[in-house]
CSV table of C-alpha atoms in Angstrom, one decimal:
chain,number,residue,atom,x,y,z
A,1,UNK,CA,-14.7,20.4,-17.7
A,2,UNK,CA,-13.5,18.6,-20.6
A,3,UNK,CA,-10.2,17.6,-21.5
A,4,UNK,CA,-8.9,18.9,-25.1
A,5,UNK,CA,-6.2,16.7,-26.7
A,6,UNK,CA,-5.3,19.0,-29.1
A,7,UNK,CA,-1.4,18.8,-30.2
A,8,UNK,CA,-1.0,22.3,-29.5
A,9,UNK,CA,-2.2,22.5,-25.9
A,10,UNK,CA,-0.2,18.8,-25.2
A,11,UNK,CA,3.2,19.8,-26.9
A,12,UNK,CA,3.5,23.2,-25.5
A,13,UNK,CA,2.8,21.5,-22.1
A,14,UNK,CA,5.4,18.9,-22.4
A,15,UNK,CA,8.3,21.2,-23.6
A,16,UNK,CA,7.5,23.6,-20.4
A,17,UNK,CA,7.7,21.0,-17.9
A,18,UNK,CA,10.6,19.4,-19.7
A,19,UNK,CA,12.6,23.1,-19.5
A,20,UNK,CA,11.4,23.7,-16.0
A,21,UNK,CA,12.4,20.5,-14.3
A,22,UNK,CA,15.1,19.1,-16.7
A,23,UNK,CA,15.8,15.2,-15.6
A,24,UNK,CA,14.0,15.3,-12.9
A,25,UNK,CA,10.7,15.1,-14.6
A,26,UNK,CA,11.8,11.9,-16.3
A,27,UNK,CA,10.7,9.9,-13.1
A,28,UNK,CA,8.4,7.3,-12.2
A,29,UNK,CA,6.5,7.0,-8.9
A,30,UNK,CA,9.0,6.2,-5.8
A,31,UNK,CA,9.2,2.6,-4.7
A,32,UNK,CA,6.1,2.0,-2.8
A,33,UNK,CA,7.4,1.9,1.0
A,34,UNK,CA,6.1,-1.7,2.3
A,35,UNK,CA,5.9,-1.0,6.0
A,36,UNK,CA,5.7,-3.5,8.4
A,37,UNK,CA,3.7,-1.2,11.0
A,38,UNK,CA,0.1,-1.9,11.4
A,39,UNK,CA,-0.6,1.7,10.2
A,40,UNK,CA,1.2,4.6,9.7
A,41,UNK,CA,1.0,7.9,7.9
A,42,UNK,CA,3.8,9.6,6.5
A,43,UNK,CA,3.3,13.4,5.2
A,44,UNK,CA,6.2,15.8,3.5
A,45,UNK,CA,5.7,18.7,5.7
A,46,UNK,CA,6.8,21.4,3.8
A,47,UNK,CA,4.7,21.0,0.7
A,48,UNK,CA,1.6,19.3,2.5
A,49,UNK,CA,1.9,15.9,0.2
A,50,UNK,CA,1.2,12.4,1.8
A,51,UNK,CA,4.0,10.3,0.9
A,52,UNK,CA,2.5,7.0,2.6
A,53,UNK,CA,-0.9,6.1,4.1
A,54,UNK,CA,-1.6,2.7,5.9
A,55,UNK,CA,-4.8,2.2,7.7
A,56,UNK,CA,-4.1,5.9,8.5
A,57,UNK,CA,-7.3,6.6,9.5
A,58,UNK,CA,-8.0,3.7,11.6
A,59,UNK,CA,-8.7,4.4,15.4
A,60,UNK,CA,-5.9,2.3,17.3
A,61,UNK,CA,-4.4,2.4,20.9
A,62,UNK,CA,-1.7,5.2,20.9
A,63,UNK,CA,0.1,4.3,23.9
A,64,UNK,CA,2.1,7.3,25.1
A,65,UNK,CA,2.0,8.6,21.7
A,66,UNK,CA,-1.4,10.4,23.0
A,67,UNK,CA,1.0,12.1,25.6
A,68,UNK,CA,1.3,14.4,22.7
A,69,UNK,CA,-2.0,15.8,23.5
A,70,UNK,CA,-1.5,16.8,26.8
A,71,UNK,CA,1.2,18.3,26.0
A,72,UNK,CA,-0.4,20.4,23.3
A,73,UNK,CA,-2.7,21.5,25.9
A,74,UNK,CA,-0.2,22.3,28.7
A,75,UNK,CA,1.4,24.5,25.8
A,76,UNK,CA,-1.7,26.4,25.3
A,77,UNK,CA,-2.7,26.5,29.0
A,78,UNK,CA,1.3,28.3,29.3
A,79,UNK,CA,0.6,30.7,26.3
A,80,UNK,CA,-2.7,31.9,27.9
A,81,UNK,CA,-1.5,32.6,31.1
A,82,UNK,CA,-3.3,29.6,33.1
A,83,UNK,CA,-0.1,27.9,33.8
A,84,UNK,CA,3.4,29.2,34.4
A,85,UNK,CA,6.7,27.5,33.8
A,86,UNK,CA,7.7,28.1,37.3
A,87,UNK,CA,4.4,27.2,39.0
A,88,UNK,CA,4.7,24.3,41.2
A,89,UNK,CA,2.2,21.8,41.2
A,90,UNK,CA,1.1,19.3,43.7
A,91,UNK,CA,1.2,15.4,43.2
A,92,UNK,CA,-2.0,13.5,44.3
A,93,UNK,CA,-2.4,9.8,45.2
A,94,UNK,CA,-3.8,9.3,41.9
A,95,UNK,CA,-1.1,10.7,40.1
A,96,UNK,CA,1.7,8.7,42.1
A,97,UNK,CA,-0.2,5.2,41.8
A,98,UNK,CA,0.9,5.4,37.8
A,99,UNK,CA,3.4,2.6,37.1
A,100,UNK,CA,4.9,1.9,33.7
A,101,UNK,CA,7.1,4.6,32.7
A,102,UNK,CA,7.4,7.6,35.7
A,103,UNK,CA,9.4,10.4,37.2
A,104,UNK,CA,8.8,8.5,40.7
A,105,UNK,CA,6.8,11.3,41.9
A,106,UNK,CA,5.3,10.9,45.3
A,107,UNK,CA,2.6,13.1,47.0
A,108,UNK,CA,5.4,15.0,48.9
A,109,UNK,CA,6.3,16.7,45.8
A,110,UNK,CA,5.7,20.0,44.3
A,111,UNK,CA,7.0,20.0,40.9
A,112,UNK,CA,7.8,23.0,38.4
A,113,UNK,CA,5.7,22.8,35.5
A,114,UNK,CA,8.9,23.0,33.2
A,115,UNK,CA,10.0,19.7,35.1
A,116,UNK,CA,6.9,18.3,34.2
A,117,UNK,CA,7.0,19.1,30.7
A,118,UNK,CA,10.0,17.7,30.2
A,119,UNK,CA,9.6,14.6,32.4
A,120,UNK,CA,6.3,13.9,30.0
A,121,UNK,CA,8.6,14.4,26.7
A,122,UNK,CA,11.9,13.1,27.7
A,123,UNK,CA,10.9,10.4,30.4
A,124,UNK,CA,7.3,9.5,29.0
A,125,UNK,CA,6.3,9.7,32.8
A,126,UNK,CA,2.9,8.8,33.3
A,127,UNK,CA,2.8,10.3,36.7
A,128,UNK,CA,3.8,13.7,35.4
A,129,UNK,CA,1.2,13.5,32.8
A,130,UNK,CA,-1.9,12.7,35.5
A,131,UNK,CA,-0.4,16.2,37.6
A,132,UNK,CA,-0.6,18.3,34.4
A,133,UNK,CA,-3.8,16.9,33.6
A,134,UNK,CA,-5.7,17.9,37.4
A,135,UNK,CA,-4.1,21.1,37.0
A,136,UNK,CA,-6.0,22.0,34.1
A,137,UNK,CA,-9.1,19.6,34.6
A,138,UNK,CA,-12.4,21.5,34.7
A,139,UNK,CA,-13.4,18.9,38.1
A,140,UNK,CA,-9.8,18.6,38.9
A,141,UNK,CA,-9.5,14.9,37.6
A,142,UNK,CA,-7.9,13.3,35.2
A,143,UNK,CA,-10.9,11.9,33.5
A,144,UNK,CA,-12.4,15.5,33.6
A,145,UNK,CA,-9.3,16.5,31.7
A,146,UNK,CA,-9.6,13.6,29.0
A,147,UNK,CA,-12.8,14.5,28.2
A,148,UNK,CA,-11.2,18.3,27.3
A,149,UNK,CA,-8.7,16.2,25.3
A,150,UNK,CA,-11.4,14.8,23.2
A,151,UNK,CA,-13.2,17.9,22.3
A,152,UNK,CA,-9.9,19.3,21.9
A,153,UNK,CA,-8.6,17.2,19.1
A,154,UNK,CA,-12.2,17.3,17.5
A,155,UNK,CA,-11.7,20.9,17.0
A,156,UNK,CA,-8.2,20.5,15.9
A,157,UNK,CA,-9.6,18.1,12.9
A,158,UNK,CA,-8.6,14.8,14.8
A,159,UNK,CA,-11.7,13.1,14.1
A,160,UNK,CA,-10.6,9.5,15.0
A,161,UNK,CA,-9.1,10.2,18.6
A,162,UNK,CA,-11.1,9.9,21.8
A,163,UNK,CA,-9.2,10.0,25.3
A,164,UNK,CA,-10.3,8.2,28.3
A,165,UNK,CA,-6.8,9.6,30.4
A,166,UNK,CA,-3.8,12.0,29.8
A,167,UNK,CA,-1.0,9.2,29.5
A,168,UNK,CA,-2.3,6.7,27.2
A,169,UNK,CA,-2.4,4.3,29.8
A,170,UNK,CA,-4.2,1.2,27.9
A,171,UNK,CA,-8.0,2.0,28.6
A,172,UNK,CA,-11.3,1.5,26.7
A,173,UNK,CA,-12.0,4.0,23.9
A,174,UNK,CA,-8.7,5.6,24.3
A,175,UNK,CA,-7.9,5.6,20.6
A,176,UNK,CA,-6.4,7.6,18.0
A,177,UNK,CA,-5.3,7.3,14.6
A,178,UNK,CA,-2.0,7.9,12.8
A,179,UNK,CA,-3.3,10.7,10.2
A,180,UNK,CA,-4.4,12.6,13.8
A,181,UNK,CA,-1.0,12.1,15.3
A,182,UNK,CA,0.7,13.2,12.6
A,183,UNK,CA,-1.9,16.2,12.2
A,184,UNK,CA,-1.4,16.6,16.1
A,185,UNK,CA,2.4,16.9,15.5
A,186,UNK,CA,2.2,19.4,12.9
A,187,UNK,CA,0.2,21.7,15.4
A,188,UNK,CA,2.9,21.4,18.2
A,189,UNK,CA,5.6,22.3,15.4
A,190,UNK,CA,4.1,25.0,14.0
A,191,UNK,CA,2.0,26.2,17.3
A,192,UNK,CA,4.5,26.5,19.6
A,193,UNK,CA,8.1,26.7,18.1
A,194,UNK,CA,9.3,27.8,21.6
A,195,UNK,CA,8.4,24.6,23.1
A,196,UNK,CA,9.4,22.2,20.1
A,197,UNK,CA,13.4,22.2,21.2
A,198,UNK,CA,12.5,20.2,24.1
A,199,UNK,CA,11.8,17.1,21.8
A,200,UNK,CA,15.3,16.6,20.6
A,201,UNK,CA,16.8,16.6,24.5
A,202,UNK,CA,18.0,13.3,24.9
A,203,UNK,CA,18.5,13.3,28.8
A,204,UNK,CA,16.6,14.4,31.4
A,205,UNK,CA,17.7,13.9,35.2
A,206,UNK,CA,15.1,15.0,37.4
A,207,UNK,CA,16.3,15.4,41.0
A,208,UNK,CA,18.6,12.1,40.8
A,209,UNK,CA,16.0,9.8,42.0
A,210,UNK,CA,15.9,7.5,39.0
A,211,UNK,CA,18.9,7.2,37.3
A,212,UNK,CA,17.4,4.2,35.3
A,213,UNK,CA,14.8,6.5,33.5
A,214,UNK,CA,16.7,9.6,32.1
A,215,UNK,CA,17.2,9.1,28.4
A,216,UNK,CA,15.1,10.2,25.5
A,217,UNK,CA,13.5,6.7,23.9
A,218,UNK,CA,13.1,8.5,20.4
A,219,UNK,CA,15.9,6.3,18.6
A,220,UNK,CA,16.2,8.4,15.9
A,221,UNK,CA,17.5,11.4,18.1
A,222,UNK,CA,21.1,9.3,17.9
A,223,UNK,CA,21.3,9.1,14.2
A,224,UNK,CA,22.6,12.1,12.1
A,225,UNK,CA,19.7,12.1,10.0
A,226,UNK,CA,18.0,15.1,11.1
A,227,UNK,CA,16.0,14.0,13.8
A,228,UNK,CA,14.3,16.5,16.4
A,229,UNK,CA,10.8,15.0,17.5
A,230,UNK,CA,8.7,13.8,18.8
A,231,UNK,CA,7.6,10.6,21.0
A,232,UNK,CA,7.6,6.7,21.2
A,233,UNK,CA,4.7,4.6,22.5
A,234,UNK,CA,4.7,1.1,23.7
A,235,UNK,CA,1.8,-1.1,25.1
A,236,UNK,CA,1.3,-4.9,24.9
A,237,UNK,CA,-1.7,-4.5,22.9
A,238,UNK,CA,-0.5,-1.1,20.5
A,239,UNK,CA,3.0,-2.7,20.0
A,240,UNK,CA,5.4,-0.5,19.6
A,241,UNK,CA,5.1,2.7,17.6
A,242,UNK,CA,6.5,6.5,17.1
A,243,UNK,CA,5.5,10.0,16.0
A,244,UNK,CA,8.8,11.3,14.8
A,245,UNK,CA,9.9,13.9,12.8
A,246,UNK,CA,13.2,15.1,10.7
A,247,UNK,CA,14.3,18.1,9.1
A,248,UNK,CA,16.9,18.3,6.1
A,249,UNK,CA,17.4,21.0,4.3
A,250,UNK,CA,14.5,23.2,3.7
A,251,UNK,CA,12.4,19.7,4.0
A,252,UNK,CA,11.0,18.2,6.8
A,253,UNK,CA,9.2,15.1,7.2
A,254,UNK,CA,6.5,14.0,9.8
A,255,UNK,CA,5.0,10.3,10.2
A,256,UNK,CA,3.2,8.2,12.8
A,257,UNK,CA,3.7,4.3,12.8
A,258,UNK,CA,2.2,1.8,15.3
A,259,UNK,CA,2.2,-2.1,15.7
A,260,UNK,CA,5.2,-3.2,15.6
A,261,UNK,CA,6.6,-5.9,17.5
A,262,UNK,CA,9.7,-5.0,19.3
A,263,UNK,CA,11.9,-1.6,20.2
A,264,UNK,CA,14.6,-2.7,17.2
A,265,UNK,CA,11.9,-3.0,14.4
A,266,UNK,CA,10.7,0.6,15.7
A,267,UNK,CA,14.1,2.0,15.3
A,268,UNK,CA,14.7,0.8,12.2
A,269,UNK,CA,11.5,0.9,10.8
A,270,UNK,CA,11.4,4.7,11.7
A,271,UNK,CA,14.9,5.3,10.3
A,272,UNK,CA,13.9,3.8,6.8
A,273,UNK,CA,10.8,5.9,6.3
A,274,UNK,CA,12.5,8.9,7.0
A,275,UNK,CA,15.6,7.7,4.4
A,276,UNK,CA,13.0,7.0,1.8
A,277,UNK,CA,11.1,10.0,2.6
A,278,UNK,CA,14.0,12.2,1.9
A,279,UNK,CA,15.7,10.1,-0.9
A,280,UNK,CA,12.8,9.5,-3.0
A,281,UNK,CA,11.4,12.6,-3.7
A,282,UNK,CA,12.6,16.1,-4.0
A,283,UNK,CA,11.1,19.4,-4.3
A,284,UNK,CA,11.6,21.1,-7.9
A,285,UNK,CA,9.8,24.2,-9.6
A,286,UNK,CA,7.8,22.8,-12.6
A,287,UNK,CA,6.2,26.2,-13.6
A,288,UNK,CA,7.8,29.6,-13.8
A,289,UNK,CA,5.2,32.6,-13.0
A,290,UNK,CA,3.9,34.2,-16.3
A,291,UNK,CA,5.7,31.8,-18.4
A,292,UNK,CA,3.2,30.5,-21.1
A,293,UNK,CA,2.1,26.8,-20.0
A,294,UNK,CA,0.0,26.2,-23.1
A,295,UNK,CA,-2.5,27.4,-25.5
A,296,UNK,CA,-6.3,27.3,-25.5
A,297,UNK,CA,-8.5,28.1,-28.5
A,298,UNK,CA,-10.7,31.1,-28.7
A,299,UNK,CA,-14.0,31.4,-30.9
A,300,UNK,CA,-15.2,34.4,-32.5
A,301,UNK,CA,-11.9,36.4,-31.1
A,302,UNK,CA,-9.6,38.5,-32.9
A,303,UNK,CA,-7.0,35.6,-32.7
A,304,UNK,CA,-7.6,31.9,-32.5
A,305,UNK,CA,-5.8,31.2,-29.2
A,306,UNK,CA,-4.9,32.5,-25.9
A,307,UNK,CA,-1.7,31.9,-24.0
A,308,UNK,CA,-2.5,30.1,-20.7
A,309,UNK,CA,0.2,31.1,-17.6
A,310,UNK,CA,0.2,30.6,-13.7
A,311,UNK,CA,0.6,33.5,-11.5
A,312,UNK,CA,3.0,32.3,-9.6
A,313,UNK,CA,6.0,29.6,-9.5
A,314,UNK,CA,4.9,26.3,-9.1
A,315,UNK,CA,7.3,23.7,-7.0
A,316,UNK,CA,6.0,20.7,-5.8
A,317,UNK,CA,7.3,17.5,-4.7
A,318,UNK,CA,8.2,14.7,-7.2
A,319,UNK,CA,9.6,11.1,-7.1
A,320,UNK,CA,13.3,11.0,-8.3
A,321,UNK,CA,13.9,7.6,-9.2
A,322,UNK,CA,14.5,7.6,-13.2
A,323,UNK,CA,11.8,6.0,-15.2
A,324,UNK,CA,8.8,7.4,-16.8
A,325,UNK,CA,7.3,10.9,-17.6
A,326,UNK,CA,5.4,13.0,-15.4
A,327,UNK,CA,2.0,12.9,-16.3
A,328,UNK,CA,0.4,16.5,-17.0
A,329,UNK,CA,-2.3,18.0,-18.6
A,330,UNK,CA,-4.1,21.6,-19.2
A,331,UNK,CA,-8.1,21.5,-18.8
A,332,UNK,CA,-10.7,23.9,-19.9
A,333,UNK,CA,-14.2,23.9,-20.9
A,334,UNK,CA,-13.8,25.7,-24.9
A,335,UNK,CA,-13.3,27.0,-27.2
A,336,UNK,CA,-13.5,30.1,-25.0
A,337,UNK,CA,-15.4,32.7,-25.8
A,338,UNK,CA,-14.2,36.4,-26.8
A,339,UNK,CA,-13.5,39.0,-25.3
A,340,UNK,CA,-11.1,37.5,-22.9
A,341,UNK,CA,-9.2,39.7,-20.6
A,342,UNK,CA,-5.7,39.5,-19.6
A,343,UNK,CA,-5.2,37.6,-15.8
A,344,UNK,CA,-8.7,35.7,-16.5
A,345,UNK,CA,-8.8,32.7,-15.1
A,346,UNK,CA,-9.5,30.1,-17.5
A,347,UNK,CA,-8.4,26.8,-17.1
A,348,UNK,CA,-6.4,24.4,-14.5
A,349,UNK,CA,-3.1,22.7,-15.3
A,350,UNK,CA,-3.2,19.0,-13.4
A,351,UNK,CA,-0.1,17.6,-12.6
A,352,UNK,CA,0.2,13.8,-11.6
A,353,UNK,CA,3.3,12.4,-10.1
A,354,UNK,CA,3.0,8.6,-10.2
A,355,UNK,CA,2.1,7.4,-6.6
A,356,UNK,CA,1.4,11.0,-5.3
A,357,UNK,CA,-1.7,13.2,-5.4
A,358,UNK,CA,-2.6,15.1,-8.2
A,359,UNK,CA,-2.1,18.7,-8.0
A,360,UNK,CA,-4.2,21.6,-9.9
A,361,UNK,CA,-2.8,25.0,-10.6
A,362,UNK,CA,-5.4,27.8,-12.0
A,363,UNK,CA,-4.2,29.1,-15.2
A,364,UNK,CA,-4.8,32.8,-16.4
A,365,UNK,CA,-4.9,34.5,-19.4
A,366,UNK,CA,-1.5,35.8,-20.6
A,367,UNK,CA,-3.0,38.9,-22.9
A,368,UNK,CA,-6.4,40.6,-24.0
A,369,UNK,CA,-8.2,38.7,-26.8
A,370,UNK,CA,-10.7,41.3,-28.3
A,371,UNK,CA,-14.0,40.3,-30.0
A,372,UNK,CA,-13.4,39.4,-33.6
A,373,UNK,CA,-15.0,42.6,-36.2
A,374,UNK,CA,-17.9,41.8,-38.5
A,375,UNK,CA,-15.8,40.5,-41.3
A,376,UNK,CA,-14.2,37.7,-38.7
A,377,UNK,CA,-17.7,36.6,-37.4
A,378,UNK,CA,-19.0,36.4,-40.8
A,379,UNK,CA,-15.8,34.1,-42.0
A,380,UNK,CA,-16.5,31.9,-38.9
A,381,UNK,CA,-20.3,31.6,-39.5
A,382,UNK,CA,-19.8,30.9,-43.2
A,383,UNK,CA,-17.1,28.0,-42.7
A,384,UNK,CA,-19.0,26.3,-40.0
A,385,UNK,CA,-22.2,26.6,-42.5
A,386,UNK,CA,-20.3,25.2,-45.7
A,387,UNK,CA,-18.7,22.6,-42.9
A,388,UNK,CA,-22.3,21.0,-41.7
A,389,UNK,CA,-23.7,21.2,-45.5
A,390,UNK,CA,-20.8,19.2,-46.5
A,391,UNK,CA,-21.3,16.2,-43.8
A,392,UNK,CA,-24.2,14.0,-44.4
A,393,UNK,CA,-26.7,14.2,-41.7
A,394,UNK,CA,-26.1,11.3,-39.4
A,395,UNK,CA,-29.8,10.5,-39.5
A,396,UNK,CA,-29.6,10.1,-43.1
A,397,UNK,CA,-26.6,7.8,-43.0
A,398,UNK,CA,-29.0,5.8,-40.3
A,399,UNK,CA,-31.7,5.3,-42.6
């Protein structure tokens, strides 16, 4: 497929885009976000646009952020009827033995699944993860559940994730990538909207036994920036990390960061990412359904060109900082051969916002272009023959 550079196609395309997005199209790539995280991935949920990727596919220790996988599988079990929210689960010696962030469970407890979910989401309870894991494990062990976690992650497209336990406790081979964590967050938001509001709860006081562990560690929930999830993580090896999500208006942003050196650095970096993602990018309508984008040359038709249109309105995320023009061009293999039928796919519109992935839109014929009659065909053949006769042969010039 070649890219025609005719003045007609280029000019009509620029005019259309300038009319559709007005001043928003006079935009340069948003200033790249220079994150101090060791690994990061930022996704505009609404459009699927990747805003930032830094070592996004590197498998790193996820700490408690991997609890999101345990939660996803628990949500699936509830949906499928294998667990019930009011069901009470026993606490094993193994679950009780966990240190770090816990619900302070012991073997005399039987805990409702609903409380265990809040204990994981709000309190980051390692013991609660083990209780859920042993209940859903094929052999009753946390290790057996971890194997299920790894297989389920692969099915969900999380190709850089493997699990050794349900909580993110440091262990060899327990790793996830920031892209995988963001994908998992997206699955939770999309697949289980009935459970997602729990992630925005700031406090959970379980049985009054742990007054020192009742607050959600997500620093974004205390800010007025639309944050409503998901999970923090910290170990000495992994550093401080966060899988976060925030919604402002119709837009949602999801991100995962890891490797910050303090709680404060994690909080500041997370807030900066959210503000940058919402302030530096905006969704704009670039093309209207049925409005001519450009014209493509037609060979042996009853007219010399055909209009190209999109079947739907085209809206996409673009940078909004004043600067240079948004890149866009029409590509097709041409000239196109008549006859052409209205609605026939003929070309692609490629829109390239600086610093963001290109966006490809199929374009279709706006009208029928029948084949030209005998006289038209003879005129084209004669014109081509005369043109060839008037042009000296390249081989003769070479001699």
